[in-house]
PDB file of C-alpha atoms in Angstrom:
ATOM      1  CA  LEU B 582       3.348   7.765  -1.830  1.00  0.00           C
ATOM      2  CA  LEU B 583       0.359   9.985  -2.597  1.00  0.00           C
ATOM      3  CA  GLN B 584      -0.608   7.956  -5.665  1.00  0.00           C
ATOM      4  CA  VAL B 585      -0.434   4.596  -3.889  1.00  0.00           C
ATOM      5  CA  ASN B 586      -2.259   5.840  -0.772  1.00  0.00           C
ATOM      6  CA  VAL B 587      -5.076   7.516  -2.712  1.00  0.00           C
ATOM      7  CA  LEU B 588      -5.583   4.334  -4.742  1.00  0.00           C
ATOM      8  CA  ILE B 589      -5.882   2.311  -1.533  1.00  0.00           C
ATOM      9  CA  ALA B 590      -8.340   4.867  -0.082  1.00  0.00           C
ATOM     10  CA  LEU B 591     -10.400   4.621  -3.276  1.00  0.00           C
ATOM     11  CA  GLY B 592     -10.665   0.834  -2.910  1.00  0.00           C
ATOM     12  CA  ALA B 593      -8.135  -0.440  -5.474  1.00  0.00           C
ATOM     13  CA  LYS B 594      -7.728  -4.209  -5.242  1.00  0.00           C
ATOM     14  CA  GLY B 595      -4.433  -4.286  -7.127  1.00  0.00           C
ATOM     15  CA  LEU B 596      -1.571  -1.983  -8.076  1.00  0.00           C
ATOM     16  CA  GLU B 597       0.942  -2.404 -10.878  1.00  0.00           C
ATOM     17  CA  ILE B 598       4.427  -0.934 -10.990  1.00  0.00           C
ATOM     18  CA  PHE B 599       5.790  -0.049 -14.415  1.00  0.00           C
ATOM     19  CA  PRO B 600       8.552  -0.896 -14.970  1.00  0.00           C
ATOM     20  CA  TYR B 601       9.335  -3.151 -12.027  1.00  0.00           C
ATOM     21  CA  TYR B 602      12.512  -4.378 -13.714  1.00  0.00           C
ATOM     22  CA  PHE B 603      14.807  -1.894 -15.466  1.00  0.00           C
ATOM     23  CA  PRO B 604      14.568  -2.889 -19.145  1.00  0.00           C
ATOM     24  CA  ALA B 605      17.929  -3.880 -20.635  1.00  0.00           C
ATOM     25  CA  CYS B 606      17.134  -1.891 -23.782  1.00  0.00           C
ATOM     26  CA  TRP B 607      17.347   1.301 -21.678  1.00  0.00           C
ATOM     27  CA  ALA B 608      20.725   0.408 -20.132  1.00  0.00           C
ATOM     28  CA  ASP B 609      22.736   2.654 -22.474  1.00  0.00           C
ATOM     29  CA  ASP B 610      20.657   5.748 -21.688  1.00  0.00           C
ATOM     30  CA  PRO B 611      22.406   7.633 -18.837  1.00  0.00           C
ATOM     31  CA  ASN B 612      19.328   9.799 -18.160  1.00  0.00           C
ATOM     32  CA  VAL B 613      16.834   7.032 -17.444  1.00  0.00           C
ATOM     33  CA  GLU B 614      16.089   6.224 -13.821  1.00  0.00           C
ATOM     34  CA  ALA B 615      13.429   3.535 -13.687  1.00  0.00           C
ATOM     35  CA  GLY B 616      12.637   0.194 -12.157  1.00  0.00           C
ATOM     36  CA  LEU B 617      12.964  -1.206  -8.676  1.00  0.00           C
ATOM     37  CA  VAL B 618      15.459  -3.809  -9.868  1.00  0.00           C
ATOM     38  CA  ASP B 619      18.363  -2.859 -12.145  1.00  0.00           C
ATOM     39  CA  VAL B 620      19.685  -4.788 -15.158  1.00  0.00           C
ATOM     40  CA  ASP B 621      22.003  -6.754 -12.839  1.00  0.00           C
ATOM     41  CA  GLY B 622      19.189  -7.762 -10.472  1.00  0.00           C
ATOM     42  CA  ASN B 623      20.125  -5.329  -7.687  1.00  0.00           C
ATOM     43  CA  LEU B 624      17.614  -3.148  -5.850  1.00  0.00           C
ATOM     44  CA  THR B 625      17.678   0.469  -7.015  1.00  0.00           C
ATOM     45  CA  ASP B 626      17.292   3.612  -4.908  1.00  0.00           C
ATOM     46  CA  LEU B 627      13.666   3.767  -6.099  1.00  0.00           C
ATOM     47  CA  TRP B 628      12.943   0.469  -4.342  1.00  0.00           C
ATOM     48  CA  HIS B 629      13.036   2.142  -0.895  1.00  0.00           C
ATOM     49  CA  TYR B 630      10.436   4.741  -1.894  1.00  0.00           C
ATOM     50  CA  TYR B 631       8.097   2.065  -3.207  1.00  0.00           C
ATOM     51  CA  TYR B 632       8.673  -0.100  -0.142  1.00  0.00           C
ATOM     52  CA  ARG B 633       7.506   2.785   2.050  1.00  0.00           C
ATOM     53  CA  ALA B 634       4.472   3.366  -0.174  1.00  0.00           C
ATOM     54  CA  PHE B 635       3.505  -0.317  -0.232  1.00  0.00           C
ATOM     55  CA  ARG B 636       4.137  -0.935   3.482  1.00  0.00           C
ATOM     56  CA  PRO B 637       0.435  -0.560   4.428  1.00  0.00           C
ATOM     57  CA  LEU B 638      -0.389  -3.284   1.918  1.00  0.00           C
ATOM     58  CA  LEU B 639       2.318  -5.531   3.328  1.00  0.00           C
ATOM     59  CA  ILE B 640       0.973  -5.066   6.866  1.00  0.00           C
ATOM     60  CA  HIS B 641      -2.787  -4.867   6.143  1.00  0.00           C
ATOM     61  CA  GLY B 642      -3.082  -6.566   2.760  1.00  0.00           C
ATOM     62  CA  GLU B 643      -5.346  -9.285   4.116  1.00  0.00           C
ATOM     63  CA  PHE B 644      -7.761  -6.668   5.468  1.00  0.00           C
ATOM     64  CA  PHE B 645      -7.851  -4.627   2.240  1.00  0.00           C
ATOM     65  CA  GLY B 646      -8.105  -7.773   0.139  1.00  0.00           C
ATOM     66  CA  SER B 647     -11.100  -9.181   2.015  1.00  0.00           C
ATOM     67  CA  ALA B 648     -12.914  -6.061   3.276  1.00  0.00           C
ATOM     68  CA  LYS B 649     -15.778  -4.563   1.308  1.00  0.00           C
ATOM     69  CA  TYR B 650     -15.066  -1.067   0.058  1.00  0.00           C
ATOM     70  CA  LYS B 651     -17.972   1.252   0.907  1.00  0.00           C
ATOM     71  CA  GLY B 652     -16.679   4.548  -0.509  1.00  0.00           C
ATOM     72  CA  TYR B 653     -14.853   7.598   0.734  1.00  0.00           C
ATOM     73  CA  LEU B 654     -15.500  10.659   2.873  1.00  0.00           C
ATOM     74  CA  LEU B 655     -13.823  13.968   2.110  1.00  0.00           C
ATOM     75  CA  SER B 656     -12.788  16.525   4.719  1.00  0.00           C
ATOM     76  CA  GLY B 657     -11.017  19.876   4.545  1.00  0.00           C
ATOM     77  CA  LYS B 658      -9.931  22.059   1.656  1.00  0.00           C
ATOM     78  CA  TYR B 659      -7.285  21.028  -0.883  1.00  0.00           C
ATOM     79  CA  CYS B 660      -3.917  22.749  -0.506  1.00  0.00           C
ATOM     80  CA  GLY B 661      -1.321  22.484  -3.263  1.00  0.00           C
ATOM     81  CA  LEU B 662       1.028  24.776  -5.137  1.00  0.00           C
ATOM     82  CA  LEU B 663      -1.652  25.996  -7.521  1.00  0.00           C
ATOM     83  CA  PRO B 664      -1.738  29.510  -8.941  1.00  0.00           C
ATOM     84  CA  ASP B 665      -5.059  31.380  -8.990  1.00  0.00           C
ATOM     85  CA  GLU B 666      -7.812  30.381 -11.436  1.00  0.00           C
ATOM     86  CA  GLY B 667      -6.864  33.198 -13.824  1.00  0.00           C
ATOM     87  CA  ALA B 668      -3.365  31.772 -14.285  1.00  0.00           C
ATOM     88  CA  LEU B 669      -4.699  28.202 -14.417  1.00  0.00           C
ATOM     89  CA  SER B 670      -7.111  29.128 -17.203  1.00  0.00           C
ATOM     90  CA  THR B 671      -4.123  29.847 -19.488  1.00  0.00           C
ATOM     91  CA  VAL B 672      -2.643  26.366 -19.025  1.00  0.00           C
ATOM     92  CA  LEU B 673      -3.258  23.889 -21.830  1.00  0.00           C
ATOM     93  CA  TRP B 674      -5.544  21.076 -20.609  1.00  0.00           C
ATOM     94  CA  ASN B 675      -6.136  22.884 -17.304  1.00  0.00           C
ATOM     95  CA  ASP B 676      -9.222  20.720 -16.778  1.00  0.00           C
ATOM     96  CA  CYS B 677      -6.772  17.909 -15.916  1.00  0.00           C
ATOM     97  CA  ILE B 678      -5.293  19.848 -12.981  1.00  0.00           C
ATOM     98  CA  TYR B 679      -6.646  18.636  -9.647  1.00  0.00           C
ATOM     99  CA  ARG B 680      -8.071  21.511  -7.620  1.00  0.00           C
ATOM    100  CA  GLY B 681      -9.578  19.511  -4.761  1.00  0.00           C
ATOM    101  CA  ASP B 682     -13.052  18.117  -4.102  1.00  0.00           C
ATOM    102  CA  LEU B 683     -12.570  14.702  -5.667  1.00  0.00           C
ATOM    103  CA  LYS B 684     -15.345  13.988  -8.166  1.00  0.00           C
ATOM    104  CA  SER B 685     -14.808  10.329  -9.090  1.00  0.00           C
ATOM    105  CA  GLY B 686     -15.408   7.160  -7.136  1.00  0.00           C
ATOM    106  CA  ILE B 687     -18.056   6.363  -4.543  1.00  0.00           C
ATOM    107  CA  ARG B 688     -18.426   9.371  -2.261  1.00  0.00           C
ATOM    108  CA  ILE B 689     -20.444   8.712   0.886  1.00  0.00           C
ATOM    109  CA  GLU B 690     -21.680  11.052   3.603  1.00  0.00           C
ATOM    110  CA  HIS B 691     -21.571   8.703   6.618  1.00  0.00           C
ATOM    111  CA  PHE B 692     -19.669   5.647   7.812  1.00  0.00           C
ATOM    112  CA  SER B 693     -20.386   4.113  11.205  1.00  0.00           C
ATOM    113  CA  PRO B 694     -18.821   4.460  13.763  1.00  0.00           C
ATOM    114  CA  LEU B 695     -17.660   7.878  12.458  1.00  0.00           C
ATOM    115  CA  LEU B 696     -19.823  10.909  13.158  1.00  0.00           C
ATOM    116  CA  ARG B 697     -17.584  13.328  11.272  1.00  0.00           C
ATOM    117  CA  VAL B 698     -13.998  14.136  10.346  1.00  0.00           C
ATOM    118  CA  GLU B 699     -12.340  17.549  10.456  1.00  0.00           C
ATOM    119  CA  SER B 700      -8.948  18.309   8.916  1.00  0.00           C
ATOM    120  CA  THR B 701      -6.744  21.300   8.245  1.00  0.00           C
ATOM    121  CA  THR B 702      -6.360  20.407   4.533  1.00  0.00           C
ATOM    122  CA  GLU B 703      -8.083  17.881   2.261  1.00  0.00           C
ATOM    123  CA  LEU B 704      -8.231  14.376   3.712  1.00  0.00           C
ATOM    124  CA  ILE B 705      -9.597  11.414   1.746  1.00  0.00           C
ATOM    125  CA  VAL B 706     -11.022   8.776   4.098  1.00  0.00           C
ATOM    126  CA  GLY B 707     -11.524   5.390   2.423  1.00  0.00           C
ATOM    127  CA  CYS B 708     -14.136   3.342   4.314  1.00  0.00           C
ATOM    128  CA  PHE B 709     -14.055  -0.453   4.517  1.00  0.00           C
ATOM    129  CA  GLU B 710     -16.308  -3.068   6.114  1.00  0.00           C
ATOM    130  CA  GLY B 711     -14.534  -6.207   7.244  1.00  0.00           C
ATOM    131  CA  GLU B 712     -14.554  -8.326  10.363  1.00  0.00           C
ATOM    132  CA  CYS B 713     -14.134  -4.899  11.970  1.00  0.00           C
ATOM    133  CA  PRO B 714     -14.779  -1.635  10.090  1.00  0.00           C
ATOM    134  CA  GLY B 715     -11.730   0.396   9.158  1.00  0.00           C
ATOM    135  CA  VAL B 716     -10.741   3.624   7.448  1.00  0.00           C
ATOM    136  CA  PHE B 717      -7.650   4.527   5.457  1.00  0.00           C
ATOM    137  CA  ALA B 718      -7.188   8.305   5.610  1.00  0.00           C
ATOM    138  CA  VAL B 719      -4.817  10.054   3.184  1.00  0.00           C
ATOM    139  CA  ASN B 720      -3.443  13.585   3.296  1.00  0.00           C
ATOM    140  CA  ASN B 721      -4.230  14.623  -0.272  1.00  0.00           C
ATOM    141  CA  SER B 722      -1.785  17.534  -0.343  1.00  0.00           C
ATOM    142  CA  ILE B 723       1.527  17.476  -2.175  1.00  0.00           C
ATOM    143  CA  THR B 724       2.927  20.261   0.008  1.00  0.00           C
ATOM    144  CA  ASN B 725       1.303  20.523   3.452  1.00  0.00           C
ATOM    145  CA  MET B 726       1.100  18.268   6.465  1.00  0.00           C
ATOM    146  CA  LEU B 727      -2.289  18.175   8.175  1.00  0.00           C
ATOM    147  CA  ASN B 728      -3.988  17.616  11.492  1.00  0.00           C
ATOM    148  CA  ALA B 729      -7.240  15.668  11.600  1.00  0.00           C
ATOM    149  CA  THR B 730      -9.837  14.874  14.226  1.00  0.00           C
ATOM    150  CA  PHE B 731     -12.138  11.853  13.951  1.00  0.00           C
ATOM    151  CA  TYR B 732     -15.315  12.077  16.033  1.00  0.00           C
ATOM    152  CA  LEU B 733     -16.891   8.696  16.826  1.00  0.00           C
ATOM    153  CA  GLU B 734     -20.471   7.773  17.756  1.00  0.00           C
ATOM    154  CA  CYS B 735     -19.317   6.402  21.107  1.00  0.00           C
ATOM    155  CA  PRO B 736     -16.072   5.314  22.770  1.00  0.00           C
ATOM    156  CA  GLN B 737     -14.425   2.575  20.684  1.00  0.00           C
ATOM    157  CA  HIS B 738     -11.484   0.224  20.961  1.00  0.00           C
ATOM    158  CA  VAL B 739      -9.320   1.391  18.062  1.00  0.00           C
ATOM    159  CA  GLU B 740      -5.990   0.547  16.489  1.00  0.00           C
ATOM    160  CA  ILE B 741      -4.259   3.456  14.791  1.00  0.00           C
ATOM    161  CA  TRP B 742      -1.517   2.540  12.310  1.00  0.00           C
ATOM    162  CA  ARG B 743       0.968   5.053  10.899  1.00  0.00           C
ATOM    163  CA  GLY B 744       3.319   3.046   8.736  1.00  0.00           C
ATOM    164  CA  TYR B 745       4.521   0.112  10.812  1.00  0.00           C
ATOM    165  CA  ARG B 746       3.913   1.896  14.159  1.00  0.00           C
ATOM    166  CA  HIS B 747       0.595   1.491  15.875  1.00  0.00           C
ATOM    167  CA  GLU B 748      -1.204   2.284  19.078  1.00  0.00           C
ATOM    168  CA  SER B 749      -4.338   0.864  20.666  1.00  0.00           C
ATOM    169  CA  LYS B 750      -6.695   3.006  22.679  1.00  0.00           C
ATOM    170  CA  ILE B 751     -10.284   3.527  23.757  1.00  0.00           C
ATOM    171  CA  SER B 752     -11.772   6.869  22.778  1.00  0.00           C
ATOM    172  CA  ASP B 753     -14.589   8.683  21.010  1.00  0.00           C
ATOM    173  CA  ILE B 754     -12.255  11.363  19.596  1.00  0.00           C
ATOM    174  CA  LEU B 755      -9.082  10.519  17.670  1.00  0.00           C
ATOM    175  CA  CYS B 756      -6.527  13.213  16.875  1.00  0.00           C
ATOM    176  CA  ILE B 757      -4.028  12.606  14.106  1.00  0.00           C
ATOM    177  CA  ASP B 758      -1.336  15.270  14.128  1.00  0.00           C
ATOM    178  CA  ALA B 759       1.346  16.140  11.580  1.00  0.00           C
ATOM    179  CA  LEU B 760       0.291  13.698   8.839  1.00  0.00           C
ATOM    180  CA  GLU B 761       2.826  14.404   6.089  1.00  0.00           C
ATOM    181  CA  ALA B 762       1.833  15.314   2.530  1.00  0.00           C
ATOM    182  CA  GLY B 763       0.743  12.128   0.741  1.00  0.00           C
ATOM    183  CA  ASP B 764       0.975  10.006   3.873  1.00  0.00           C
ATOM    184  CA  ALA B 765      -1.828   7.928   5.382  1.00  0.00           C
ATOM    185  CA  VAL B 766      -3.154   6.521   8.618  1.00  0.00           C
ATOM    186  CA  PHE B 767      -5.145   3.278   8.965  1.00  0.00           C
ATOM    187  CA  ILE B 768      -7.723   3.141  11.761  1.00  0.00           C
ATOM    188  CA  LEU B 769      -9.375  -0.131  12.691  1.00  0.00           C
ATOM    189  CA  PHE B 770     -12.508   0.017  14.879  1.00  0.00           C
ATOM    190  CA  LYS B 771     -12.437  -3.041  17.154  1.00  0.00           C
ATOM    191  CA  GLY B 772     -15.753  -2.433  18.923  1.00  0.00           C
ATOM    192  CA  LYS B 773     -17.607  -0.335  21.475  1.00  0.00           C
ATOM    193  CA  GLU B 774     -16.300   0.191  24.981  1.00  0.00           C
ATOM    194  CA  VAL B 775     -18.489  -1.820  27.332  1.00  0.00           C
TER     195      VAL B 775
END
C-alpha cells in the first residue's frame, strides 16, 4: 500500500506488478507466495491487498492519467521503527535506509489553493493540475497513523476521497484524522465558494 501510494504521489504514470501470474516453474516450491493469480487461474490472497492498493487508480485513473504532475510537498517528521543513528551506522548499506525528508523527485514549496499542510508524522502530498487541481496525500510511515490539516487560500468546494468513500464540502480548512500507515487521501479542489 505504501509503495503504490507513494508512487502515485510522486507522479508515476504506470505501475507494474511482478509477478502478476504465479509462474508454473515455482509451483513445486512450498515456500513461495507470489502472484495475484495462481497456476490454476484463481485469485490468490495477495490479490485483495493489491486491489486495495490500486483502488485509487481504479476510481481516479482518468484524473491521474490526464492531469499534469507538478511535484510534491512534504509535511511533518518521518516516524518509523528506526534505531538511533549510532546503531544505523553499523548496518551495511545504511545509506539505503529511508530516514525521512524525501530527496528525490520534484519537491515544490507551494501549490494553489493550498497555503500549507501540517501533519503529525511525514505526509507526502503529490500535486496535480487537471480540469480541477488535486492532491494525493500519503502517510509515509510504516508504523504510525497520522492527523493532517490542510489550510486553503479561501473557502473551496472540495471532494475528499478515502478509498472508495468520499465527502463533498465547502471549507478553507480540511482535517484528515487517523490516516493509517501507508494509506492515502485524494482531495479534489472544485473551485472557490462564491
